[in-house]
Amino acid sequence: MSTDKPTHGQVVAKWLEVASGIDKMMERVGNPEDFAVAPGSPLFGDDRVSTPYQVSHAARMCLVSGVDHLHAAKSLVLDLKVLHASAVYSLLRGSLENLAAAFWILNPPQRNERIEHALRWHAKNFREQNIALEPCGLSDESSYQGKLAKLHAVASPRNISNQKVDAGFRSSTVVKYTEEQLPNVSPLLPWQVCSGFAHGRPWAVLGMSEQEHYETVAPGVMNVRLTSGLDRVLFPALSTFRLMVAVVDVLQRRAHVPS
């Protein structure tokens, strides 16, 4: 099998191919009539017993945020033709994390597991909300515990433990879950690289960027100019795009009545 580096033309063609799909998905998530949950579908049943923390609502919020971040990356790279050294990776990281969370919520075959994951998603939201707002006097431990109690009220009839709900989740958990379930997407390494860029980690920034070296007056010290390229950012962008397609596929399957 050939391991030749793709030509610039091939890279541009692949970007344009995924850009069309990203634009179409951006239109879809903006349409309130799209992704309807059909009565009698698995997701309809999930929502009925998880109200007011409907599984489909949590998954849809993750999908919208994931598509929004991905579309922003596409717009920056292709439409504005601005290729920052790091920013596009941060956008792709946000997309990967949200899409992986959506897949983690929707993919389990058992209803209880889908509901548990949706409740854990809400628990993480409430915990981070309290951490942010408590110092401002806009939240307190009592209100936080009250919100968790409402999640417990949904979990209890399904024999989902409060401990599981309160644990929330980590982005690394949902990305690794997606890596195991979707080997053709393999989002783990792209997510790790994008996270490295988002945090300015040298292993990612120096490892993935194009470098120009300039001598300085200090012995053994070089100035380095870092730039990116369409071929380099295509690697995480393709994984993110494929994950988006997988999320939409499982969402539509769960939202339709089995034949």
mmCIF file of C-alpha atoms in Angstrom:
data_model
loop_
_atom_site.group_PDB
_atom_site.id
_atom_site.type_symbol
_atom_site.label_atom_id
_atom_site.label_comp_id
_atom_site.label_asym_id
_atom_site.label_seq_id
_atom_site.Cartn_x
_atom_site.Cartn_y
_atom_site.Cartn_z
ATOM 1 C CA MET A 1 0.000 0.000 0.000
ATOM 2 C CA SER A 2 1.327 3.419 -0.914
ATOM 3 C CA THR A 3 2.446 5.672 1.920
ATOM 4 C CA ASP A 4 3.139 8.660 -0.309
ATOM 5 C CA LYS A 5 2.235 12.004 1.168
ATOM 6 C CA PRO A 6 -0.940 13.385 -0.481
ATOM 7 C CA THR A 7 -0.455 16.232 -2.902
ATOM 8 C CA HIS A 8 -1.708 19.715 -2.117
ATOM 9 C CA GLY A 9 -4.474 19.195 -4.665
ATOM 10 C CA GLN A 10 -5.602 15.991 -2.976
ATOM 11 C CA VAL A 11 -5.640 17.697 0.417
ATOM 12 C CA VAL A 12 -7.708 20.599 -0.905
ATOM 13 C CA ALA A 13 -10.110 18.193 -2.627
ATOM 14 C CA LYS A 14 -10.654 16.262 0.613
ATOM 15 C CA TRP A 15 -11.236 19.506 2.540
ATOM 16 C CA LEU A 16 -13.823 20.614 -0.025
ATOM 17 C CA GLU A 17 -15.503 17.210 0.180
ATOM 18 C CA VAL A 18 -15.981 17.353 3.944
ATOM 19 C CA ALA A 19 -16.814 21.077 3.836
ATOM 20 C CA SER A 20 -19.944 20.340 1.836
ATOM 21 C CA GLY A 21 -21.096 17.829 4.444
ATOM 22 C CA ILE A 22 -20.310 20.218 7.290
ATOM 23 C CA ASP A 23 -22.315 23.012 5.669
ATOM 24 C CA LYS A 24 -25.293 20.713 5.149
ATOM 25 C CA MET A 25 -25.168 19.517 8.749
ATOM 26 C CA MET A 26 -24.986 23.102 9.993
ATOM 27 C CA GLU A 27 -28.248 23.753 8.149
ATOM 28 C CA ARG A 28 -29.815 20.617 9.604
ATOM 29 C CA VAL A 29 -29.019 21.369 13.240
ATOM 30 C CA GLY A 30 -30.452 24.850 12.732
ATOM 31 C CA ASN A 31 -33.758 23.434 11.508
ATOM 32 C CA PRO A 32 -36.112 22.845 14.475
ATOM 33 C CA GLU A 33 -38.096 20.312 12.438
ATOM 34 C CA ASP A 34 -35.102 18.101 11.703
ATOM 35 C CA PHE A 35 -34.100 15.140 13.880
ATOM 36 C CA ALA A 36 -37.684 14.629 15.057
ATOM 37 C CA VAL A 37 -38.203 11.792 17.531
ATOM 38 C CA ALA A 38 -40.937 9.495 16.206
ATOM 39 C CA PRO A 39 -43.560 8.119 18.623
ATOM 40 C CA GLY A 40 -42.816 4.473 19.279
ATOM 41 C CA SER A 41 -39.099 4.852 18.607
ATOM 42 C CA PRO A 42 -36.454 3.815 21.152
ATOM 43 C CA LEU A 43 -35.566 7.452 21.775
ATOM 44 C CA PHE A 44 -39.216 8.356 22.289
ATOM 45 C CA GLY A 45 -39.365 5.730 25.028
ATOM 46 C CA ASP A 46 -36.142 7.060 26.537
ATOM 47 C CA ASP A 47 -37.527 10.586 26.650
ATOM 48 C CA ARG A 48 -40.823 9.497 28.164
ATOM 49 C CA VAL A 49 -39.159 7.995 31.244
ATOM 50 C CA SER A 50 -36.340 10.553 31.587
ATOM 51 C CA THR A 51 -38.460 13.735 31.588
ATOM 52 C CA PRO A 52 -37.501 16.505 32.276
ATOM 53 C CA TYR A 53 -33.962 15.381 31.389
ATOM 54 C CA GLN A 54 -34.821 13.821 28.054
ATOM 55 C CA VAL A 55 -32.090 11.747 26.469
ATOM 56 C CA SER A 56 -32.709 13.227 23.023
ATOM 57 C CA HIS A 57 -32.374 16.776 24.338
ATOM 58 C CA ALA A 58 -28.958 16.129 25.873
ATOM 59 C CA ALA A 59 -27.729 14.359 22.747
ATOM 60 C CA ARG A 60 -29.081 17.077 20.477
ATOM 61 C CA MET A 61 -27.353 19.800 22.517
ATOM 62 C CA CYS A 62 -24.054 17.949 22.170
ATOM 63 C CA LEU A 63 -24.587 17.485 18.440
ATOM 64 C CA VAL A 64 -25.392 21.162 17.878
ATOM 65 C CA SER A 65 -22.319 22.297 19.795
ATOM 66 C CA GLY A 66 -20.121 19.770 18.012
ATOM 67 C CA VAL A 67 -21.319 20.825 14.572
ATOM 68 C CA ASP A 68 -21.003 24.501 15.487
ATOM 69 C CA HIS A 69 -17.341 24.090 16.480
ATOM 70 C CA LEU A 70 -16.583 22.009 13.383
ATOM 71 C CA HIS A 71 -18.274 24.521 11.097
ATOM 72 C CA ALA A 72 -16.272 27.337 12.702
ATOM 73 C CA ALA A 73 -13.043 25.444 12.004
ATOM 74 C CA LYS A 74 -14.086 24.865 8.404
ATOM 75 C CA SER A 75 -15.066 28.514 7.968
ATOM 76 C CA LEU A 76 -11.748 29.707 9.355
ATOM 77 C CA VAL A 77 -9.638 27.409 7.196
ATOM 78 C CA LEU A 78 -11.553 27.401 3.905
ATOM 79 C CA ASP A 79 -13.843 30.431 3.795
ATOM 80 C CA LEU A 80 -11.628 33.009 5.501
ATOM 81 C CA LYS A 81 -8.418 31.227 4.459
ATOM 82 C CA VAL A 82 -6.843 31.986 7.832
ATOM 83 C CA LEU A 83 -4.757 29.141 9.194
ATOM 84 C CA HIS A 84 -3.695 29.941 12.741
ATOM 85 C CA ALA A 85 -0.975 27.842 14.292
ATOM 86 C CA SER A 86 -3.222 26.568 17.111
ATOM 87 C CA ALA A 87 -6.771 27.968 17.040
ATOM 88 C CA VAL A 88 -8.299 25.498 14.584
ATOM 89 C CA TYR A 89 -7.139 22.600 16.755
ATOM 90 C CA SER A 90 -8.924 24.116 19.749
ATOM 91 C CA LEU A 91 -12.127 24.327 17.721
ATOM 92 C CA LEU A 92 -11.781 20.723 16.594
ATOM 93 C CA ARG A 93 -11.165 19.656 20.180
ATOM 94 C CA GLY A 94 -14.447 21.265 21.233
ATOM 95 C CA SER A 95 -16.211 19.502 18.398
ATOM 96 C CA LEU A 96 -14.697 16.106 19.192
ATOM 97 C CA GLU A 97 -15.612 16.310 22.873
ATOM 98 C CA ASN A 98 -19.229 17.261 22.205
ATOM 99 C CA LEU A 99 -19.726 14.709 19.448
ATOM 100 C CA ALA A 100 -18.150 11.976 21.565
ATOM 101 C CA ALA A 101 -20.515 12.855 24.419
ATOM 102 C CA ALA A 102 -23.487 12.639 22.040
ATOM 103 C CA PHE A 103 -22.341 9.227 20.819
ATOM 104 C CA TRP A 104 -21.754 8.032 24.403
ATOM 105 C CA ILE A 105 -25.325 9.021 25.305
ATOM 106 C CA LEU A 106 -27.025 7.544 22.236
ATOM 107 C CA ASN A 107 -25.060 4.436 21.344
ATOM 108 C CA PRO A 108 -25.677 1.983 24.233
ATOM 109 C CA PRO A 109 -28.245 -0.659 23.214
ATOM 110 C CA GLN A 110 -29.931 -0.689 26.626
ATOM 111 C CA ARG A 111 -32.369 2.067 27.603
ATOM 112 C CA ASN A 112 -31.128 2.266 31.183
ATOM 113 C CA GLU A 113 -27.579 2.922 30.050
ATOM 114 C CA ARG A 114 -28.653 5.692 27.683
ATOM 115 C CA ILE A 115 -30.671 7.312 30.472
ATOM 116 C CA GLU A 116 -27.808 6.927 32.933
ATOM 117 C CA HIS A 117 -25.405 8.631 30.540
ATOM 118 C CA ALA A 118 -27.815 11.504 29.925
ATOM 119 C CA LEU A 119 -28.271 12.000 33.673
ATOM 120 C CA ARG A 120 -24.509 11.943 34.210
ATOM 121 C CA TRP A 121 -24.169 14.581 31.497
ATOM 122 C CA HIS A 122 -26.621 16.787 33.391
ATOM 123 C CA ALA A 123 -24.856 16.096 36.703
ATOM 124 C CA LYS A 124 -21.574 17.326 35.244
ATOM 125 C CA ASN A 125 -23.351 20.451 34.015
ATOM 126 C CA PHE A 126 -24.842 21.160 37.447
ATOM 127 C CA ARG A 127 -21.527 20.574 39.215
ATOM 128 C CA GLU A 128 -19.611 22.927 36.921
ATOM 129 C CA GLN A 129 -22.414 25.490 37.127
ATOM 130 C CA ASN A 130 -22.161 25.478 40.914
ATOM 131 C CA ILE A 131 -18.369 25.775 40.859
ATOM 132 C CA ALA A 132 -18.607 28.810 38.568
ATOM 133 C CA LEU A 133 -21.525 30.607 40.212
ATOM 134 C CA GLU A 134 -21.085 29.888 43.926
ATOM 135 C CA PRO A 135 -18.238 32.422 44.376
ATOM 136 C CA CYS A 136 -20.496 35.066 42.789
ATOM 137 C CA GLY A 137 -23.327 34.327 45.203
ATOM 138 C CA LEU A 138 -25.498 33.004 42.372
ATOM 139 C CA SER A 139 -25.512 29.382 43.554
ATOM 140 C CA ASP A 140 -24.961 27.438 46.759
ATOM 141 C CA GLU A 141 -24.643 23.870 47.973
ATOM 142 C CA SER A 142 -28.349 23.644 48.768
ATOM 143 C CA SER A 143 -29.470 24.583 45.263
ATOM 144 C CA TYR A 144 -26.844 22.281 43.766
ATOM 145 C CA GLN A 145 -28.024 19.334 45.855
ATOM 146 C CA GLY A 146 -31.612 20.158 44.910
ATOM 147 C CA LYS A 147 -30.750 19.803 41.242
ATOM 148 C CA LEU A 148 -29.034 16.489 41.862
ATOM 149 C CA ALA A 149 -32.124 15.307 43.758
ATOM 150 C CA LYS A 150 -34.223 15.907 40.640
ATOM 151 C CA LEU A 151 -31.832 13.736 38.651
ATOM 152 C CA HIS A 152 -32.083 11.060 41.342
ATOM 153 C CA ALA A 153 -35.880 11.131 41.037
ATOM 154 C CA VAL A 154 -35.526 10.095 37.394
ATOM 155 C CA ALA A 155 -32.808 7.544 38.116
ATOM 156 C CA SER A 156 -34.478 5.768 41.041
ATOM 157 C CA PRO A 157 -37.375 4.091 39.156
ATOM 158 C CA ARG A 158 -34.796 2.731 36.690
ATOM 159 C CA ASN A 159 -32.589 1.328 39.493
ATOM 160 C CA ILE A 160 -29.769 3.666 38.474
ATOM 161 C CA SER A 161 -27.727 4.504 41.559
ATOM 162 C CA ASN A 162 -27.307 8.067 42.746
ATOM 163 C CA GLN A 163 -23.579 7.430 42.968
ATOM 164 C CA LYS A 164 -23.382 6.680 39.246
ATOM 165 C CA VAL A 165 -25.380 9.777 38.377
ATOM 166 C CA ASP A 166 -23.379 12.078 40.639
ATOM 167 C CA ALA A 167 -20.106 10.827 39.142
ATOM 168 C CA GLY A 168 -20.822 12.759 35.968
ATOM 169 C CA PHE A 169 -18.290 11.997 33.265
ATOM 170 C CA ARG A 170 -14.953 13.074 31.833
ATOM 171 C CA SER A 171 -14.246 14.012 28.248
ATOM 172 C CA SER A 172 -11.472 11.413 28.184
ATOM 173 C CA THR A 173 -14.023 8.759 29.173
ATOM 174 C CA VAL A 174 -16.405 9.475 26.304
ATOM 175 C CA VAL A 175 -13.614 9.845 23.745
ATOM 176 C CA LYS A 176 -12.101 6.501 24.781
ATOM 177 C CA TYR A 177 -15.559 4.907 24.652
ATOM 178 C CA THR A 178 -15.993 6.227 21.123
ATOM 179 C CA GLU A 179 -12.523 4.982 20.170
ATOM 180 C CA GLU A 180 -13.518 1.464 21.256
ATOM 181 C CA GLN A 181 -16.895 1.535 19.520
ATOM 182 C CA LEU A 182 -15.803 3.262 16.300
ATOM 183 C CA PRO A 183 -12.356 1.990 15.272
ATOM 184 C CA ASN A 184 -12.865 3.463 11.794
ATOM 185 C CA VAL A 185 -13.155 6.934 13.351
ATOM 186 C CA SER A 186 -10.392 6.609 15.975
ATOM 187 C CA PRO A 187 -10.887 10.007 17.641
ATOM 188 C CA LEU A 188 -8.552 9.460 20.610
ATOM 189 C CA LEU A 189 -5.226 10.531 19.102
ATOM 190 C CA PRO A 190 -6.738 13.497 17.194
ATOM 191 C CA TRP A 191 -8.426 14.623 20.428
ATOM 192 C CA GLN A 192 -5.177 14.295 22.369
ATOM 193 C CA VAL A 193 -3.329 16.317 19.727
ATOM 194 C CA CYS A 194 -6.026 19.000 19.666
ATOM 195 C CA SER A 195 -6.041 19.165 23.465
ATOM 196 C CA GLY A 196 -2.278 19.573 23.368
ATOM 197 C CA PHE A 197 -2.641 22.568 21.062
ATOM 198 C CA ALA A 198 -5.438 24.048 23.177
ATOM 199 C CA HIS A 199 -3.163 23.976 26.231
ATOM 200 C CA GLY A 200 0.014 24.987 24.417
ATOM 201 C CA ARG A 201 1.741 21.665 25.063
ATOM 202 C CA PRO A 202 5.105 21.519 23.257
ATOM 203 C CA TRP A 203 4.764 17.829 22.364
ATOM 204 C CA ALA A 204 1.742 18.621 20.198
ATOM 205 C CA VAL A 205 2.644 22.105 18.991
ATOM 206 C CA LEU A 206 6.231 21.256 18.046
ATOM 207 C CA GLY A 207 5.326 17.798 16.817
ATOM 208 C CA MET A 208 2.542 18.842 14.438
ATOM 209 C CA SER A 209 3.596 22.308 13.262
ATOM 210 C CA GLU A 210 5.801 23.311 10.378
ATOM 211 C CA GLN A 211 8.972 24.909 11.732
ATOM 212 C CA GLU A 212 11.361 27.597 10.523
ATOM 213 C CA HIS A 213 14.538 27.993 12.570
ATOM 214 C CA TYR A 214 16.477 31.221 13.023
ATOM 215 C CA GLU A 215 19.809 31.635 14.731
ATOM 216 C CA THR A 216 20.150 33.908 17.743
ATOM 217 C CA VAL A 217 23.173 35.479 19.411
ATOM 218 C CA ALA A 218 22.804 33.018 22.293
ATOM 219 C CA PRO A 219 24.856 29.857 21.751
ATOM 220 C CA GLY A 220 22.681 26.804 21.168
ATOM 221 C CA VAL A 221 19.455 28.824 21.147
ATOM 222 C CA MET A 222 17.237 29.103 18.081
ATOM 223 C CA ASN A 223 14.111 31.118 17.424
ATOM 224 C CA VAL A 224 11.415 28.931 15.914
ATOM 225 C CA ARG A 225 8.520 30.143 13.779
ATOM 226 C CA LEU A 226 5.589 27.731 13.893
ATOM 227 C CA THR A 227 2.935 27.516 11.197
ATOM 228 C CA SER A 228 0.237 25.049 10.245
ATOM 229 C CA GLY A 229 -0.898 23.622 6.932
ATOM 230 C CA LEU A 230 -4.052 22.264 5.335
ATOM 231 C CA ASP A 231 -2.597 18.765 5.347
ATOM 232 C CA ARG A 232 -1.824 18.878 9.058
ATOM 233 C CA VAL A 233 -5.214 20.093 10.271
ATOM 234 C CA LEU A 234 -6.951 17.685 7.889
ATOM 235 C CA PHE A 235 -5.932 14.783 10.169
ATOM 236 C CA PRO A 236 -8.127 15.787 13.156
ATOM 237 C CA ALA A 237 -10.755 17.391 10.917
ATOM 238 C CA LEU A 238 -11.418 14.112 9.095
ATOM 239 C CA SER A 239 -11.796 12.207 12.346
ATOM 240 C CA THR A 240 -14.184 14.859 13.654
ATOM 241 C CA PHE A 241 -16.236 14.773 10.459
ATOM 242 C CA ARG A 242 -16.514 10.981 10.569
ATOM 243 C CA LEU A 243 -17.590 11.125 14.199
ATOM 244 C CA MET A 244 -20.279 13.660 13.293
ATOM 245 C CA VAL A 245 -21.591 11.271 10.628
ATOM 246 C CA ALA A 246 -21.620 8.408 13.143
ATOM 247 C CA VAL A 247 -23.521 10.481 15.713
ATOM 248 C CA VAL A 248 -26.162 11.482 13.191
ATOM 249 C CA ASP A 249 -26.512 7.862 12.093
ATOM 250 C CA VAL A 250 -27.151 6.545 15.610
ATOM 251 C CA LEU A 251 -29.419 9.484 16.446
ATOM 252 C CA GLN A 252 -31.613 8.819 13.416
ATOM 253 C CA ARG A 253 -31.737 5.087 14.125
ATOM 254 C CA ARG A 254 -32.783 5.677 17.729
ATOM 255 C CA ALA A 255 -35.345 8.305 16.689
ATOM 256 C CA HIS A 256 -37.171 6.094 14.158
ATOM 257 C CA VAL A 257 -39.533 3.211 14.762
ATOM 258 C CA PRO A 258 -37.782 -0.102 14.015
ATOM 259 C CA SER A 259 -39.188 -1.796 10.932
#
